[in-house]
Amino acid sequence: MTVLEVPTTPDLLDFDPDAAIELLRAWMTARGEPAYRATQVFARLWLRPVRSFEDMTELPKALREALTADFRLSSLELATRQKSTDGTEKFLFRMHDGQLIETVAIPDGDRMTFCISSQAGCALKCAFCATGAMGFQRNLAPSEIAGQVRELRLLNPPIIPTNIVFMGMGEPMMNWKAVGPTLSLLNDARALGIGARHITISTVGVLPGIIALSERPEQFRLAISIHAPSDALRKTLMPVNTKYPLAEVIEAAKQFDRRVTFEYVMLGGVNDQPEHAAQLAQLARDCRAFVNLIPLHPGGSMGFTPTTTPVITAFAKALRARGVETAVRRSRGLDIAAACGQLRTERLGRRAPIAADEHREIGIA
Ligand code: SAH
């Protein structure tokens, strides 16, 4: 079973599907209820979610009251909701201890991608990242990571994702304990039912996490934030490179049995020169990676300047000329501070920690 904290009453949203159903089944059996009630309740957590046991009106009232007494069904408080002119929506959620996390919903044709957070803050301090600047606050529980998806499904009208990317706040591989069960909740047909190939975990290259992901039988996708093609440059942008240097990250990508994506944020005059393209192409070819070039999201980007569009185009061309499949990502939500950590930073400045009852002034947009 997967419980993160040891609460007096367990939060059903913290358990992966097998564990939750097992727990409910044992509880139903002990009460003399038929076992099918367990899957009936579970279906109302994620698949056709309701806010409370009270709302599970297909259950007898006495059973709903007993569930309320013995289990929790936590929720995240929506603090802010902002919509970009391009349709991207950004949500700031407040958790029980006052911590704030961000979720972004990005529509694109018939796709709806959710960018979700795995930690409040982040310990890694990448030089261009707003979340890094706020420092690490705490790990999120499965109820808070998968809970972001649940909350958007509970809106009226609901927002239903087709794709999930772990590219919000935090480093998912530094919180594998919660990310592991969360992946089951996202993917399992009895829970959120999102295809594994539509779920991408993005990491700076935390090796134990990459190994743990490769051991999962599902075809989850792996993206690695490379951002610089040499240790010397990467160290200056990503302090984590000291612990997990490029060669080891590339080797892990090579061992990964599915094709990986390199993320490469284009920093004007820093990592966007022709020699960088040549070096990056070599790394990508070593492990047959696909390269995503990401325009720097300027809001809260810590003094870096975005690479100009013609230079990005030339960089992509140089990669393709060397046989590397390359895409240039469009920046979304430019008017709503939609990149990693930008909304929370915009709202709170860079102070820590955040007390539970501060910031009540943030209204729902
Ligand atoms: N910690 C993980 C996942 C969260 S960040 C990781 O680093 O991969 C998701 C992606 O957004 C990373 O590639 C990160 O480097 C990138 N990013 C952070 N700040 C950005 C900014 N201002 N503009 C564009 N991309 C940014």
Short mmCIF file of C-alpha atoms in Angstrom, two decimals, residues 12-314:
data_model
loop_
_atom_site.label_atom_id
_atom_site.label_comp_id
_atom_site.label_asym_id
_atom_site.label_seq_id
_atom_site.Cartn_x
_atom_site.Cartn_y
_atom_site.Cartn_z
CA LEU A 12 -8.40 7.70 -0.36
CA LEU A 13 -6.76 9.92 -2.99
CA ASP A 14 -3.27 8.97 -1.75
CA PHE A 15 -3.55 5.30 -2.75
CA ASP A 16 -2.89 3.76 -6.14
CA PRO A 17 -5.91 1.96 -7.65
CA ASP A 18 -5.07 -1.54 -6.40
CA ALA A 19 -4.31 -0.32 -2.89
CA ALA A 20 -7.39 1.89 -2.67
CA ILE A 21 -9.72 -0.85 -3.87
CA GLU A 22 -8.13 -3.37 -1.53
CA LEU A 23 -8.53 -1.01 1.41
CA LEU A 24 -12.15 -0.27 0.52
CA ARG A 25 -12.92 -3.95 -0.02
CA ALA A 26 -11.60 -4.89 3.42
CA TRP A 27 -13.59 -2.05 4.97
CA MET A 28 -16.80 -3.01 3.12
CA THR A 29 -16.38 -6.68 4.07
CA ALA A 30 -15.88 -5.76 7.73
CA ARG A 31 -19.16 -3.82 7.60
CA GLY A 32 -21.04 -6.66 5.91
CA GLU A 33 -21.36 -4.72 2.65
CA PRO A 34 -21.01 -6.44 -0.72
CA ALA A 35 -17.49 -6.24 -2.15
CA TYR A 36 -18.63 -4.50 -5.35
CA ARG A 37 -19.23 -1.37 -3.28
CA ALA A 38 -15.43 -0.90 -3.23
CA THR A 39 -15.13 -0.45 -7.00
CA GLN A 40 -18.31 1.60 -6.97
CA VAL A 41 -16.75 4.08 -4.52
CA PHE A 42 -13.40 4.04 -6.33
CA ALA A 43 -15.08 5.01 -9.60
CA ARG A 44 -16.29 8.21 -7.92
CA LEU A 45 -12.78 9.29 -6.91
CA TRP A 46 -11.20 9.79 -10.35
CA LEU A 47 -13.25 8.40 -13.24
CA ARG A 48 -16.53 10.21 -12.51
CA PRO A 49 -15.29 12.30 -9.62
CA VAL A 50 -17.37 13.87 -6.89
CA ARG A 51 -16.17 16.23 -4.17
CA SER A 52 -17.38 14.28 -1.15
CA PHE A 53 -18.77 10.93 -0.08
CA GLU A 54 -22.04 12.77 0.50
CA ASP A 55 -22.22 13.36 -3.27
CA MET A 56 -22.08 9.60 -4.02
CA THR A 57 -25.85 9.55 -4.12
CA GLU A 58 -26.00 6.05 -5.59
CA LEU A 59 -24.88 4.77 -2.17
CA PRO A 60 -27.20 4.35 0.83
CA LYS A 61 -27.04 7.35 3.15
CA ALA A 62 -25.75 5.35 6.13
CA LEU A 63 -22.88 4.05 4.03
CA ARG A 64 -21.97 7.55 2.87
CA GLU A 65 -21.88 8.71 6.48
CA ALA A 66 -19.71 5.79 7.52
CA LEU A 67 -17.27 6.50 4.69
CA THR A 68 -17.11 10.17 5.73
CA ALA A 69 -16.26 9.12 9.28
CA ASP A 70 -13.49 6.69 8.32
CA PHE A 71 -11.84 8.24 5.24
CA ARG A 72 -10.79 11.59 3.88
CA LEU A 73 -11.34 12.87 0.35
CA SER A 74 -9.04 15.87 0.19
CA SER A 75 -9.35 18.77 -2.18
CA LEU A 76 -7.13 21.59 -3.38
CA GLU A 77 -8.42 25.12 -2.98
CA LEU A 78 -8.44 27.07 -6.22
CA ALA A 79 -6.68 30.36 -5.40
CA THR A 80 -6.37 31.89 -8.88
CA ARG A 81 -7.48 31.06 -12.38
CA GLN A 82 -6.12 32.98 -15.38
CA LYS A 83 -6.83 32.54 -19.05
CA SER A 84 -4.38 33.53 -21.78
CA THR A 85 -5.55 35.00 -25.07
CA ASP A 86 -4.21 31.80 -26.70
CA GLY A 87 -6.61 29.64 -24.63
CA THR A 88 -3.99 28.40 -22.16
CA GLU A 89 -5.31 28.44 -18.61
CA LYS A 90 -3.28 28.63 -15.47
CA PHE A 91 -4.47 27.53 -12.03
CA LEU A 92 -2.89 28.30 -8.69
CA PHE A 93 -3.94 25.82 -5.98
CA ARG A 94 -3.57 26.30 -2.25
CA MET A 95 -2.96 23.16 -0.24
CA HIS A 96 -3.96 22.38 3.36
CA ASP A 97 -0.75 23.92 4.75
CA GLY A 98 -0.98 27.08 2.64
CA GLN A 99 1.60 26.00 0.06
CA LEU A 100 0.79 27.08 -3.47
CA ILE A 101 1.28 25.04 -6.63
CA GLU A 102 0.57 25.66 -10.29
CA THR A 103 -1.19 23.67 -12.97
CA VAL A 104 -1.48 24.74 -16.61
CA ALA A 105 -4.08 23.48 -19.11
CA ILE A 106 -2.93 23.90 -22.72
CA PRO A 107 -5.44 23.31 -25.52
CA ASP A 108 -3.99 22.45 -28.93
CA GLY A 109 -6.39 21.24 -31.61
CA ASP A 110 -8.09 18.14 -30.23
CA ARG A 111 -5.48 17.78 -27.51
CA MET A 112 -5.66 19.12 -23.99
CA THR A 113 -2.34 18.93 -22.17
CA PHE A 114 -2.08 19.45 -18.43
CA CYS A 115 1.26 20.61 -17.09
CA ILE A 116 1.30 19.46 -13.47
CA SER A 117 3.50 20.12 -10.41
CA SER A 118 5.21 17.41 -8.37
CA GLN A 119 6.78 19.53 -5.62
CA ALA A 120 6.09 22.88 -3.97
CA GLY A 121 9.21 24.78 -4.99
CA CYS A 122 12.32 22.97 -6.17
CA ALA A 123 15.79 22.35 -4.75
CA LEU A 124 17.68 22.31 -8.05
CA LYS A 125 18.14 26.04 -8.71
CA CYS A 126 18.43 25.99 -12.50
CA ALA A 127 19.63 29.52 -13.32
CA PHE A 128 16.74 30.48 -15.66
CA CYS A 129 13.87 28.89 -13.71
CA ALA A 130 11.44 30.80 -11.46
CA THR A 131 10.63 27.69 -9.38
CA GLY A 132 14.33 27.14 -8.67
CA ALA A 133 14.59 30.67 -7.33
CA MET A 134 11.95 30.05 -4.66
CA GLY A 135 13.80 27.05 -3.20
CA PHE A 136 12.39 23.74 -2.05
CA GLN A 137 9.26 23.81 0.11
CA ARG A 138 8.03 20.21 0.23
CA ASN A 139 7.13 17.12 -1.75
CA LEU A 140 3.54 16.70 -2.90
CA ALA A 141 1.45 13.61 -2.09
CA PRO A 142 -0.35 11.61 -4.82
CA SER A 143 -3.60 13.30 -3.72
CA GLU A 144 -1.96 16.63 -4.54
CA ILE A 145 -0.31 15.63 -7.85
CA ALA A 146 -3.08 13.53 -9.41
CA GLY A 147 -5.40 15.79 -7.39
CA GLN A 148 -4.59 18.67 -9.77
CA VAL A 149 -6.13 16.63 -12.59
CA ARG A 150 -9.10 15.71 -10.41
CA GLU A 151 -9.75 19.35 -9.52
CA LEU A 152 -9.89 20.41 -13.18
CA ARG A 153 -12.26 17.54 -13.91
CA LEU A 154 -14.46 18.75 -11.07
CA LEU A 155 -14.84 22.23 -12.55
CA ASN A 156 -18.07 23.23 -14.20
CA PRO A 157 -17.62 22.74 -17.12
CA PRO A 158 -14.93 20.14 -16.50
CA ILE A 159 -11.56 20.21 -18.28
CA ILE A 160 -10.55 16.72 -19.37
CA PRO A 161 -6.89 16.09 -20.28
CA THR A 162 -5.69 13.95 -23.17
CA ASN A 163 -2.02 14.42 -22.24
CA ILE A 164 -0.06 15.02 -19.04
CA VAL A 165 3.41 16.51 -18.72
CA PHE A 166 5.31 16.71 -15.43
CA MET A 167 6.66 20.12 -16.36
CA GLY A 168 5.11 22.28 -13.68
CA MET A 169 6.83 23.08 -10.41
CA GLY A 170 9.37 20.65 -9.00
CA GLU A 171 11.56 17.75 -10.00
CA PRO A 172 9.39 14.62 -10.29
CA MET A 173 12.32 12.23 -9.91
CA MET A 174 13.14 13.74 -6.50
CA ASN A 175 9.65 12.72 -5.38
CA TRP A 176 9.40 9.26 -6.91
CA LYS A 177 7.67 7.95 -3.78
CA ALA A 178 4.58 9.95 -4.74
CA VAL A 179 5.12 10.14 -8.51
CA GLY A 180 5.13 6.32 -8.81
CA PRO A 181 1.56 5.84 -7.47
CA THR A 182 0.48 9.02 -9.27
CA LEU A 183 1.48 7.48 -12.61
CA SER A 184 -0.81 4.53 -11.82
CA LEU A 185 -3.69 6.88 -10.99
CA LEU A 186 -3.20 8.84 -14.20
CA ASN A 187 -2.93 5.77 -16.41
CA ASP A 188 -5.22 3.12 -14.88
CA ALA A 189 -8.53 2.72 -16.74
CA ARG A 190 -10.35 2.54 -13.38
CA ALA A 191 -8.90 5.95 -12.41
CA LEU A 192 -7.99 8.75 -14.87
CA GLY A 193 -7.42 6.47 -17.87
CA ILE A 194 -4.80 8.52 -19.74
CA GLY A 195 -2.66 6.44 -22.12
CA ALA A 196 0.91 5.93 -20.88
CA ARG A 197 2.32 7.28 -24.14
CA HIS A 198 0.44 10.49 -23.42
CA ILE A 199 2.14 10.96 -20.05
CA THR A 200 5.61 12.56 -20.03
CA ILE A 201 7.91 12.79 -17.02
CA SER A 202 10.44 15.59 -17.37
CA THR A 203 13.65 15.44 -15.33
CA VAL A 204 16.99 17.19 -15.09
CA GLY A 205 18.50 13.70 -15.20
CA VAL A 206 18.13 12.24 -11.69
CA LEU A 207 19.50 8.78 -12.44
CA PRO A 208 17.70 6.65 -9.79
CA GLY A 209 14.40 8.12 -11.00
CA ILE A 210 15.16 7.32 -14.63
CA ILE A 211 15.94 3.73 -13.62
CA ALA A 212 12.73 3.48 -11.57
CA LEU A 213 10.73 4.76 -14.55
CA SER A 214 12.40 2.31 -16.92
CA GLU A 215 11.37 -0.52 -14.63
CA ARG A 216 7.70 0.32 -15.02
CA PRO A 217 5.94 -1.89 -17.55
CA GLU A 218 3.87 0.99 -18.96
CA GLN A 219 5.17 3.04 -21.88
CA PHE A 220 5.48 6.36 -20.04
CA ARG A 221 7.55 8.94 -21.88
CA LEU A 222 10.78 10.42 -20.56
CA ALA A 223 11.99 13.94 -21.29
CA ILE A 224 15.39 15.12 -20.10
CA SER A 225 16.23 18.78 -19.55
CA ILE A 226 19.65 19.05 -21.21
CA HIS A 227 19.86 22.84 -21.84
CA ALA A 228 23.64 22.79 -22.46
CA PRO A 229 25.76 20.37 -24.48
CA SER A 230 28.92 20.43 -22.31
CA ASP A 231 29.54 19.89 -18.61
CA ALA A 232 31.34 23.24 -18.36
CA LEU A 233 28.34 25.23 -19.60
CA ARG A 234 25.70 22.96 -18.06
CA LYS A 235 27.25 23.34 -14.60
CA THR A 236 26.75 27.10 -14.78
CA LEU A 237 23.04 26.72 -15.70
CA MET A 238 22.14 23.59 -13.76
CA PRO A 239 23.99 22.95 -10.47
CA VAL A 240 22.65 19.36 -10.51
CA ASN A 241 25.15 18.63 -13.29
CA THR A 242 27.83 18.20 -10.61
CA LYS A 243 25.95 15.24 -9.16
CA TYR A 244 24.67 13.83 -12.45
CA PRO A 245 27.10 14.88 -15.24
CA LEU A 246 26.11 14.80 -18.88
CA ALA A 247 27.90 11.57 -19.79
CA GLU A 248 25.95 9.64 -17.14
CA VAL A 249 22.66 11.23 -18.14
CA ILE A 250 23.25 10.38 -21.80
CA GLU A 251 24.19 6.82 -20.84
CA ALA A 252 20.92 6.49 -18.86
CA ALA A 253 19.01 7.82 -21.87
CA LYS A 254 20.74 5.23 -24.04
CA GLN A 255 19.73 2.44 -21.65
CA PHE A 256 16.11 3.62 -21.49
CA ASP A 257 14.15 1.24 -23.69
CA ARG A 258 11.95 3.93 -25.22
CA ARG A 259 12.94 6.97 -27.20
CA VAL A 260 13.68 9.99 -25.03
CA THR A 261 13.16 13.67 -25.69
CA PHE A 262 15.80 16.29 -24.92
CA GLU A 263 14.49 19.61 -23.76
CA TYR A 264 16.69 22.53 -24.63
CA VAL A 265 15.67 26.02 -23.56
CA MET A 266 17.15 28.63 -25.88
CA LEU A 267 19.07 31.27 -23.91
CA GLY A 268 20.18 34.22 -26.03
CA GLY A 269 23.97 34.26 -26.52
CA VAL A 270 24.46 31.51 -23.93
CA ASN A 271 23.69 28.09 -25.44
CA ASP A 272 22.40 28.98 -28.92
CA GLN A 273 25.62 29.23 -30.99
CA PRO A 274 26.51 26.97 -33.94
CA GLU A 275 29.09 25.07 -31.88
CA HIS A 276 26.41 24.26 -29.32
CA ALA A 277 24.21 22.83 -32.07
CA ALA A 278 27.07 20.61 -33.24
CA GLN A 279 27.76 19.34 -29.71
CA LEU A 280 24.07 18.82 -28.95
CA ALA A 281 23.58 16.89 -32.19
CA GLN A 282 26.34 14.50 -31.14
CA LEU A 283 24.70 13.86 -27.76
CA ALA A 284 21.28 13.35 -29.32
CA ARG A 285 22.65 10.93 -31.89
CA ASP A 286 24.45 8.97 -29.15
CA CYS A 287 21.09 8.04 -27.62
CA ARG A 288 18.76 8.58 -30.59
CA ALA A 289 16.94 11.38 -28.79
CA PHE A 290 14.35 13.69 -30.22
CA VAL A 291 15.14 17.36 -29.49
CA ASN A 292 12.57 19.93 -28.38
CA LEU A 293 13.87 23.49 -28.63
CA ILE A 294 12.02 25.66 -26.11
CA PRO A 295 11.89 29.44 -26.47
CA LEU A 296 12.75 30.98 -23.10
CA HIS A 297 9.59 32.09 -21.35
CA PRO A 298 10.59 35.64 -20.49
CA GLY A 299 8.45 36.29 -17.39
CA GLY A 300 10.61 35.70 -14.30
CA SER A 301 13.41 34.27 -16.40
CA MET A 302 16.16 35.57 -14.13
CA GLY A 303 17.95 37.98 -16.41
CA PHE A 304 18.38 35.74 -19.46
CA THR A 305 17.13 36.90 -22.85
CA PRO A 306 15.24 34.72 -25.30
CA THR A 307 17.05 33.62 -28.45
CA THR A 308 15.60 35.38 -31.51
CA THR A 309 13.36 33.39 -33.84
CA PRO A 310 15.82 33.37 -36.80
CA VAL A 311 18.58 32.05 -34.52
CA ILE A 312 16.27 29.30 -33.18
CA THR A 313 15.35 28.38 -36.75
CA ALA A 314 19.03 28.19 -37.75
#
